[in-house]
Amino acid sequence: MSENHTSEKNNRDSARLPFRAGWSYDPAPESAASIKLDKRYQLFINGKFVPPAGKKWFKVWNPATEQVLAEVAKGDETDVDRAVDAARKTYRQVWSQIPGKERGKYLFRIARLLQERAREFAILESMDTGKPIRESRDIDIPLVIAHFFYYAGWADKLDYAFPGVKPRPLGVAGQIIPWNFPLLMAAWKIAPALAAGNTVVIKPASSTPLTLLKLGELFSDAGLPPGTVNILTGPGEMGMALVRHPGVDKIAFTGSTEIGKLIQQNAATTGKKYTLELGGKAANIVFDDAPADQAVEGIVNGIFFNQGHVCCAGSRLLVQEGISGELVRKLKDRLETLIVGDPLDKNTDIGAINSGPQLEKILGFLSESDEQGFRIYQPDCELPEKGHWCPPTLVEGVSQSHRIVQEEIFGPVLTIQTFRTPDEAVALANNTPYGLSGGVWTDKGSKIFKVSSRIRAGVIWANTFNKFDPTSPFGGYKESGMGREGGMHGLSPYLEVSE
Ligand code: NAP
Ligand code: MG
């Protein structure tokens, strides 16, 4: 890797670059002093924090500092039973009995309390995940709040959303979420479930449970009836016990395709409803008539911010042959200016990789690429000594059948391929097992419609990337999953809508 990297660097015209390594902003860190964490967190069942049946706990680390943030409860099957029982009882006796208008009031209250405590949640999310504070403060937490507000509005309008079919809640929803957007994925799942009249048992990823546990405290502050949302921390096996539990009526999962398939096998024979939001390998297609500087910003936003820990990340750049030289040069220049480091610093563009194993997975892809002779480019940047870090990385010289083009890396790594015609671009974009998202960059509106309608992916952005809104449905084709979250589409998986 280093040889390719160095030789390429030496060939560059250093005078052309406005910024060189060593150039930096003054540090502007958010203070973690206001974050009050308990030493030990318990399970949130029936409105109370209670110890796990097995009396075991595990540590949660800050991936940027490798410091222990807290210990959290290691739940097991017995705890799943307790949580599902609590959720079932609250569903029958309280939550399904109160009018939609009242359910909506609770959701509005949760959204408002989150607004008041937005800064605290953003800082804790950055400490727990390693993502830059700019992301958690400007994207994650505002979107979390927007989702609670949005679904609060639907709670008393379900009959209008699904006219003539008398929509009914399903009962208890079992939800399992990943570590890349812990609080946002919780909001995507909890808000529509509650608006539709279901109660919830939710499991966060083991590396990032803290903001969801804080949300449990906030639910109590909001007066949410005990048992409406139950939070279980614990390993994957506990997640599977939730999937298999006969008292669970619907499963919602976001995570890897591998676990998604296991969940599908288990749910398929039980009659449970399920939605799966899995991996992606999105192509960002840049045509020769695209505004190049805008495209470069979109590419950078699509894969490098949030360390590429985004299922819909634009991890493959497909650029039309005539402009590939210029575009890649601009991209490399832009990479030189990206700041990798302290997630709590407001200047940081790229934070820490979420865990040691995830970093190893990314580095495995890069050393394999090196062995295969691909050209690897990384900007000059000093990485902090402690923590898990990967600089933004470009990989050129790849072709469609290579593993790095086909498989999800979930890191700040962008492969680059060129194409000549729109047909070729569409064929390359569609040729992976995934179909979650994509991007098209061109000056011509007609080309946007023509190309995007032929890409088999749930979301296509045109002349922008990674834009989210609670009113828009999100989800994938092929191995990227099934079902949609967000918008009105995100309500129906939590409702019986047959006559
Ligand atoms: P994962 O194993 O699929 O984890 C996602 C969630 O599923 C976590 O809460 C996890 O709990 C839980 N889980 C694990 N094994 C389970 C099982 N057998 N039954 C039920 N639930 C189970 O994903 P990961 O291992 O964290 O990451 C692996 C790869 O998945 C990444 O490299 C990336 O490619 C992909 N990924 C995709 C997304 C996405 O948004 N689509 C998000 C994260 C990761 P624990 O945390 O306790 O294991
Ligand atoms: Mg896993």
XYZ file of C-alpha atoms and ligand atoms in Angstrom:
548
model
C 0.000 0.000 0.000
C 2.687 2.381 1.042
C 4.643 2.053 -2.212
C 1.702 2.972 -4.437
C 0.792 5.708 -2.078
C 4.256 7.241 -1.928
C 4.989 7.066 -5.645
C 1.716 8.777 -6.441
C 2.332 11.485 -3.857
C 5.775 12.250 -5.227
C 4.307 12.795 -8.678
C 1.894 15.408 -7.475
C 2.246 19.060 -8.127
C 2.581 20.260 -4.571
C 2.463 23.949 -5.510
C -1.079 23.497 -6.800
C -2.436 22.533 -3.410
C -3.783 25.345 -1.261
C -3.299 23.389 1.969
C -0.524 21.037 2.959
C -0.265 18.598 5.788
C 0.438 20.362 9.042
C -1.948 23.194 8.201
C -4.712 23.196 10.769
C -7.510 25.048 12.499
C -7.226 25.827 16.184
C -8.901 23.033 18.119
C -12.571 23.723 18.935
C -13.653 20.800 21.066
C -17.118 20.355 22.549
C -16.839 19.750 26.271
C -17.731 16.307 27.516
C -17.868 17.684 31.058
C -21.642 18.132 30.942
C -22.234 14.463 30.152
C -23.332 12.623 33.260
C -22.883 8.905 32.837
C -23.634 6.276 35.451
C -20.888 3.745 36.104
C -23.315 0.949 35.355
C -26.523 0.821 33.278
C -29.288 -1.721 33.795
C -32.039 -2.960 31.501
C -35.033 -0.672 30.996
C -38.072 -2.886 31.563
C -41.574 -1.753 32.453
C -40.434 1.822 33.014
C -37.655 0.935 35.471
C -33.953 0.246 35.237
C -33.540 -3.318 36.536
C -30.508 -5.637 36.813
C -30.176 -8.421 34.240
C -31.248 -11.934 35.266
C -27.729 -13.281 34.689
C -26.125 -10.520 36.823
C -23.527 -9.825 34.152
C -22.396 -6.560 32.597
C -20.054 -5.564 29.772
C -17.942 -2.510 29.040
C -18.659 0.185 26.473
C -15.684 2.085 25.045
C -15.086 5.418 23.421
C -13.489 4.373 20.097
C -11.538 7.639 19.813
C -9.869 7.443 23.223
C -10.189 3.749 24.115
C -11.551 4.837 27.495
C -14.353 2.909 29.174
C -17.507 5.025 29.177
C -19.717 2.758 31.300
C -20.738 -0.806 31.951
C -24.068 -1.993 30.606
C -26.222 -4.985 31.445
C -25.755 -8.228 29.548
C -29.333 -9.359 29.021
C -30.364 -12.887 28.101
C -33.439 -14.950 27.183
C -35.007 -14.534 30.622
C -34.776 -10.763 30.251
C -36.356 -11.003 26.795
C -39.286 -12.835 28.421
C -39.620 -10.138 31.074
C -39.471 -7.300 28.547
C -41.905 -8.897 26.095
C -44.346 -9.635 28.943
C -44.181 -6.001 30.059
C -44.664 -4.760 26.491
C -47.601 -7.150 25.926
C -49.350 -6.117 29.134
C -48.937 -2.409 28.393
C -50.144 -2.984 24.844
C -53.334 -4.697 26.019
C -54.138 -2.551 29.023
C -52.887 0.910 28.073
C -51.316 1.735 24.750
C -53.858 0.114 22.413
C -56.705 1.535 24.531
C -55.815 5.218 24.391
C -56.870 7.352 21.417
C -54.343 8.160 18.703
C -54.490 11.811 19.706
C -53.135 10.918 23.164
C -50.374 8.724 21.719
C -49.431 11.654 19.505
C -49.127 13.917 22.555
C -46.538 11.603 24.111
C -44.521 11.586 20.874
C -44.654 15.378 20.641
C -43.491 15.579 24.248
C -40.568 13.222 23.556
C -39.562 15.354 20.551
C -39.663 18.542 22.592
C -37.651 17.064 25.471
C -35.078 15.887 22.933
C -34.896 19.405 21.525
C -34.134 20.711 24.986
C -31.394 18.148 25.527
C -30.106 18.021 21.932
C -26.558 19.098 22.769
C -26.145 16.463 25.466
C -27.418 13.691 23.166
C -25.149 14.860 20.314
C -22.027 14.843 22.483
C -22.797 11.440 23.953
C -23.527 10.019 20.480
C -20.101 11.209 19.299
C -18.383 9.752 22.375
C -20.118 6.397 21.930
C -19.795 6.014 18.136
C -16.685 8.050 17.243
C -18.631 10.133 14.703
C -17.772 13.843 14.353
C -19.822 16.180 16.533
C -20.756 18.077 13.367
C -22.600 14.971 12.173
C -24.297 14.110 15.444
C -25.182 17.753 16.190
C -26.333 18.792 12.690
C -27.655 15.560 11.225
C -28.362 12.710 13.654
C -30.090 14.477 16.536
C -32.132 16.948 14.411
C -33.347 13.994 12.327
C -34.190 12.015 15.477
C -36.338 14.919 16.658
C -37.896 15.366 13.218
C -38.923 11.698 13.151
C -40.694 11.926 16.523
C -42.485 15.107 15.418
C -43.410 13.613 12.058
C -44.879 10.375 13.421
C -46.582 12.227 16.273
C -48.591 13.928 13.550
C -49.785 10.621 12.100
C -50.926 9.048 15.392
C -54.490 10.410 15.199
C -54.758 10.289 11.392
C -54.221 6.600 10.653
C -57.775 6.184 9.327
C -57.040 8.910 6.767
C -53.649 7.467 5.875
C -55.209 4.088 5.091
C -58.801 4.910 4.185
C -61.446 2.198 4.226
C -59.340 -0.506 5.875
C -59.519 0.377 9.573
C -55.805 0.092 10.365
C -55.040 -1.804 13.580
C -51.767 -2.094 15.533
C -49.976 -5.454 15.540
C -49.031 -5.721 19.231
C -45.408 -5.970 20.373
C -42.620 -4.879 18.011
C -39.135 -6.379 18.497
C -36.483 -4.024 17.119
C -32.744 -4.543 16.613
C -30.503 -1.676 15.565
C -26.854 -1.148 14.516
C -23.998 1.023 15.735
C -23.646 3.535 12.920
C -26.651 5.769 13.763
C -27.705 4.468 17.181
C -30.249 7.097 18.187
C -31.481 7.791 14.664
C -32.145 4.110 13.982
C -33.971 3.929 17.319
C -36.147 6.896 16.289
C -36.831 5.392 12.836
C -38.211 2.336 14.576
C -39.749 3.522 17.853
C -41.640 6.570 16.523
C -43.760 4.814 13.853
C -44.310 1.769 16.097
C -45.748 3.915 18.907
C -47.714 6.184 16.554
C -49.379 3.081 15.116
C -50.327 1.854 18.608
C -47.727 -0.878 19.202
C -45.430 -1.312 22.162
C -41.705 -1.956 21.745
C -38.794 -4.084 22.921
C -35.590 -2.718 21.385
C -31.979 -3.904 21.405
C -29.126 -1.498 20.556
C -25.763 -2.653 19.151
C -23.417 -3.694 21.942
C -20.788 -1.101 21.032
C -23.218 1.870 21.100
C -26.025 1.485 23.663
C -25.648 4.720 25.648
C -27.851 7.256 23.862
C -30.716 4.764 23.718
C -30.392 4.159 27.472
C -30.489 7.947 27.970
C -33.587 7.994 25.782
C -35.106 5.498 28.231
C -34.583 8.070 31.002
C -36.187 10.701 28.782
C -39.213 8.438 28.152
C -39.771 8.355 31.916
C -39.426 12.148 32.059
C -42.058 12.343 29.320
C -44.412 10.227 31.430
C -44.610 7.495 28.790
C -46.608 4.640 30.376
C -44.230 2.007 31.825
C -43.708 -0.929 29.445
C -44.467 1.056 26.268
C -40.780 0.969 25.268
C -38.397 -1.556 26.844
C -34.655 -1.417 26.190
C -32.520 -4.554 26.353
C -28.751 -4.409 26.058
C -26.997 -7.689 25.364
C -25.322 -9.844 22.731
C -26.553 -11.072 19.344
C -27.948 -14.282 20.888
C -30.262 -12.185 23.027
C -31.323 -10.423 19.807
C -32.151 -13.790 18.284
C -34.176 -14.739 21.374
C -36.216 -11.584 20.751
C -36.699 -12.544 17.086
C -37.877 -16.029 18.061
C -40.090 -14.971 20.962
C -43.710 -16.061 20.354
C -44.970 -12.888 22.078
C -43.402 -10.642 19.444
C -45.647 -9.740 16.502
C -43.253 -7.803 14.297
C -39.493 -7.650 13.824
C -37.651 -4.600 12.538
C -33.919 -5.043 11.935
C -31.138 -2.826 10.608
C -27.658 -4.285 10.265
C -25.614 -6.705 8.231
C -27.043 -8.790 5.399
C -25.654 -11.894 7.099
C -27.716 -11.423 10.293
C -30.650 -10.101 8.249
C -30.832 -13.422 6.392
C -30.773 -15.359 9.686
C -33.606 -13.222 11.008
C -35.603 -13.709 7.830
C -35.232 -17.507 8.094
C -36.438 -17.430 11.676
C -39.343 -15.065 11.113
C -40.486 -16.614 7.828
C -42.130 -19.665 9.386
C -43.858 -17.852 12.232
C -46.235 -15.485 10.452
C -44.516 -12.525 12.118
C -44.243 -9.389 10.038
C -40.680 -8.249 9.457
C -38.730 -5.471 7.798
C -34.997 -5.671 7.096
C -32.714 -2.771 6.294
C -29.357 -4.263 5.355
C -26.119 -3.401 3.598
C -25.376 -1.394 0.472
C -22.746 -0.735 -2.186
C -24.049 2.407 -3.798
C -22.677 3.827 -7.024
C -22.233 7.565 -7.399
C -22.397 8.126 -11.182
C -20.780 11.309 -12.466
C -21.426 12.255 -16.114
C -19.121 14.530 -18.078
C -21.662 17.378 -18.029
C -21.876 17.405 -14.215
C -20.716 20.432 -12.192
C -17.389 18.946 -11.092
C -16.815 20.860 -7.847
C -20.327 20.148 -6.625
C -19.895 16.490 -7.522
C -16.643 16.319 -5.563
C -18.422 17.692 -2.465
C -21.221 15.170 -2.951
C -18.776 12.287 -3.321
C -16.901 13.338 -0.176
C -20.150 13.760 1.757
C -21.384 10.416 0.420
C -18.508 8.257 1.637
C -16.015 10.049 3.865
C -18.094 11.932 6.426
C -19.166 9.567 9.181
C -16.170 7.328 8.288
C -18.193 5.508 5.622
C -20.258 3.940 8.423
C -23.406 4.459 6.400
C -25.393 1.666 4.774
C -26.346 3.946 1.880
C -22.795 5.379 1.513
C -21.698 6.173 -2.049
C -18.814 3.709 -1.847
C -18.313 3.285 -5.622
C -17.490 6.221 -7.868
C -18.388 5.674 -11.527
C -17.024 8.573 -13.548
C -17.390 9.182 -17.285
C -14.077 8.619 -19.033
C -13.612 12.117 -20.506
C -13.576 13.860 -17.113
C -12.120 11.126 -14.923
C -8.605 12.640 -14.810
C -9.800 16.057 -13.756
C -12.427 14.817 -11.326
C -10.078 12.426 -9.549
C -7.444 15.166 -9.289
C -10.022 17.501 -7.681
C -11.083 14.714 -5.361
C -7.502 14.106 -4.225
C -7.041 17.823 -3.587
C -10.192 17.852 -1.492
C -9.034 14.812 0.480
C -5.888 16.710 1.473
C -8.072 19.247 3.293
C -10.164 16.766 5.289
C -9.499 16.720 9.012
C -9.337 13.306 10.660
C -9.306 13.201 14.443
C -11.094 14.071 17.684
C -14.812 13.462 17.097
C -15.701 16.142 19.629
C -13.767 18.830 17.725
C -16.143 20.963 15.656
C -13.597 21.098 12.810
C -13.346 17.345 12.409
C -14.588 15.836 9.154
C -13.748 12.188 9.804
C -13.924 10.693 13.289
C -12.942 7.335 14.731
C -13.778 3.926 13.297
C -16.423 2.479 15.596
C -14.486 -0.539 16.872
C -11.227 -2.470 16.588
C -12.843 -5.351 14.642
C -14.428 -2.886 12.186
C -11.042 -1.220 11.599
C -9.457 -4.636 11.010
C -12.148 -5.431 8.458
C -11.411 -2.193 6.577
C -7.640 -2.679 6.713
C -8.123 -6.265 5.471
C -9.802 -4.908 2.322
C -6.947 -2.419 1.847
C -4.124 -4.931 2.231
C -5.902 -7.287 -0.185
C -6.176 -4.377 -2.635
C -2.486 -3.717 -2.233
C -1.650 -7.361 -2.956
C -3.820 -7.203 -6.075
C -1.891 -4.174 -7.336
C -4.680 -1.592 -7.140
C -3.620 2.034 -6.796
C -4.347 3.226 -3.274
C -4.383 6.902 -2.416
C -4.508 8.396 1.072
C -3.826 12.048 1.914
C -1.106 13.143 4.286
C -2.704 13.267 7.682
C -1.510 12.535 11.139
C -3.702 10.055 12.946
C -4.122 10.190 16.722
C -2.085 7.577 18.567
C -4.923 6.138 20.597
C -8.203 4.927 19.127
C -9.225 3.395 15.800
C -8.574 5.503 12.696
C -8.563 5.182 8.939
C -7.750 8.094 6.620
C -9.994 8.717 3.609
C -8.873 6.281 0.916
C -9.302 6.045 -2.868
C -8.771 2.752 -4.686
C -8.197 2.891 -8.456
C -7.532 0.183 -11.012
C -10.337 -2.080 -9.794
C -12.829 -3.927 -11.941
C -16.343 -5.109 -11.364
C -15.595 -8.637 -10.217
C -13.180 -7.627 -7.469
C -14.261 -8.197 -3.870
C -13.668 -4.537 -2.987
C -16.228 -3.514 -5.638
C -18.804 -6.154 -4.694
C -18.731 -6.254 -0.890
C -19.712 -3.710 1.723
C -16.634 -2.335 3.539
C -18.358 0.117 5.881
C -15.332 2.388 6.051
C -13.975 5.568 4.400
C -12.895 3.748 1.238
C -14.012 4.747 -2.266
C -13.383 2.589 -5.334
C -13.117 4.392 -8.678
C -14.149 3.011 -12.070
C -14.760 4.745 -15.378
C -17.508 4.280 -17.972
C -18.221 5.550 -21.491
C -22.000 5.413 -22.014
C -25.073 5.708 -19.779
C -25.854 2.040 -20.505
C -22.454 1.022 -19.205
C -22.898 3.167 -16.082
C -26.264 1.566 -15.319
C -24.870 -1.941 -15.878
C -21.957 -1.290 -13.501
C -24.178 0.376 -10.902
C -26.590 -2.586 -10.839
C -23.938 -5.293 -10.837
C -23.619 -5.993 -7.084
C -25.814 -8.054 -4.747
C -27.075 -4.824 -3.150
C -29.580 -2.144 -4.113
C -29.999 0.399 -1.336
C -29.098 3.757 -2.852
C -27.330 5.563 -5.666
C -26.366 8.970 -7.000
C -26.501 10.590 -10.422
C -24.599 13.771 -11.271
C -25.437 15.548 -14.530
C -26.569 18.901 -15.829
C -29.451 17.309 -17.758
C -32.758 16.645 -16.032
C -33.772 14.121 -18.690
C -30.621 12.093 -18.046
C -31.369 12.077 -14.318
C -34.787 10.523 -14.909
C -33.600 8.116 -17.589
C -30.645 6.784 -15.619
C -32.170 6.773 -12.135
C -35.249 4.872 -13.285
C -32.982 2.057 -14.467
C -30.965 1.750 -11.269
C -32.306 -0.961 -8.991
C -32.008 0.854 -5.671
C -34.458 2.149 -3.091
C -33.169 5.735 -3.010
C -31.480 7.691 -5.805
C -30.130 11.159 -5.153
C -29.623 13.522 -8.088
C -26.859 16.139 -7.854
C -26.705 15.598 -4.105
C -26.139 12.659 -1.735
C -27.164 11.329 1.690
C -30.102 13.650 2.162
C -32.756 12.449 4.581
C -36.223 13.534 5.520
C -38.723 11.801 7.799
C -41.424 12.070 5.138
C -39.471 9.991 2.572
C -39.468 6.213 2.569
C -36.091 4.468 2.755
C -35.172 0.851 2.025
C -33.573 -1.511 -0.427
C -33.839 -3.975 -3.285
C -32.089 -7.344 -3.501
C -29.784 -8.097 -0.561
C -30.231 -4.585 0.821
C -33.398 -5.730 2.518
C -37.140 -5.584 2.376
C -39.808 -3.152 3.462
C -39.532 0.588 3.873
C -38.942 2.877 6.833
C -39.809 6.564 6.914
C -42.824 8.418 5.585
C -46.256 6.836 5.389
C -44.601 3.710 4.040
C -42.867 3.358 7.412
C -46.221 3.176 9.210
C -47.791 0.299 7.332
C -45.306 -2.382 8.562
C -46.609 -1.604 12.075
C -50.272 -1.939 11.123
C -52.746 -4.561 10.023
C -54.300 -2.882 7.027
C -56.338 -5.712 5.514
C -60.125 -5.378 5.700
P -24.654 -6.952 12.846
O -23.976 -8.093 13.480
O -25.675 -7.239 11.798
O -25.304 -6.078 14.026
C -26.516 -5.340 13.935
C -27.378 -5.615 15.162
O -27.760 -6.995 15.171
C -26.645 -5.378 16.481
O -27.572 -4.900 17.437
C -26.185 -6.771 16.843
O -25.935 -6.944 18.205
C -27.379 -7.594 16.413
N -27.085 -8.999 16.199
C -25.890 -9.598 16.019
N -26.042 -10.917 15.856
C -27.365 -11.171 15.943
C -28.153 -12.347 15.854
N -27.612 -13.541 15.632
N -29.485 -12.248 15.990
C -30.076 -11.057 16.211
N -29.385 -9.899 16.302
C -28.047 -9.948 16.165
O -23.614 -5.962 12.262
P -22.133 -5.728 12.856
O -21.495 -7.038 13.186
O -22.241 -4.739 13.920
O -21.416 -5.139 11.585
C -21.000 -6.045 10.565
C -21.187 -5.438 9.219
O -22.570 -5.151 9.020
C -20.521 -4.088 8.994
O -19.198 -4.216 8.638
C -21.360 -3.528 7.901
O -20.935 -4.022 6.660
C -22.737 -4.048 8.197
N -23.578 -3.061 8.887
C -24.614 -2.518 8.199
C -25.418 -1.582 8.807
C -26.558 -0.956 8.100
O -26.995 0.120 8.501
N -27.116 -1.563 7.085
C -25.176 -1.172 10.115
C -24.103 -1.761 10.815
C -23.331 -2.698 10.172
P -24.432 -6.851 18.785
O -23.978 -5.462 18.548
O -24.644 -7.169 20.219
O -23.616 -7.870 18.046
Mg -22.063 -8.691 14.396
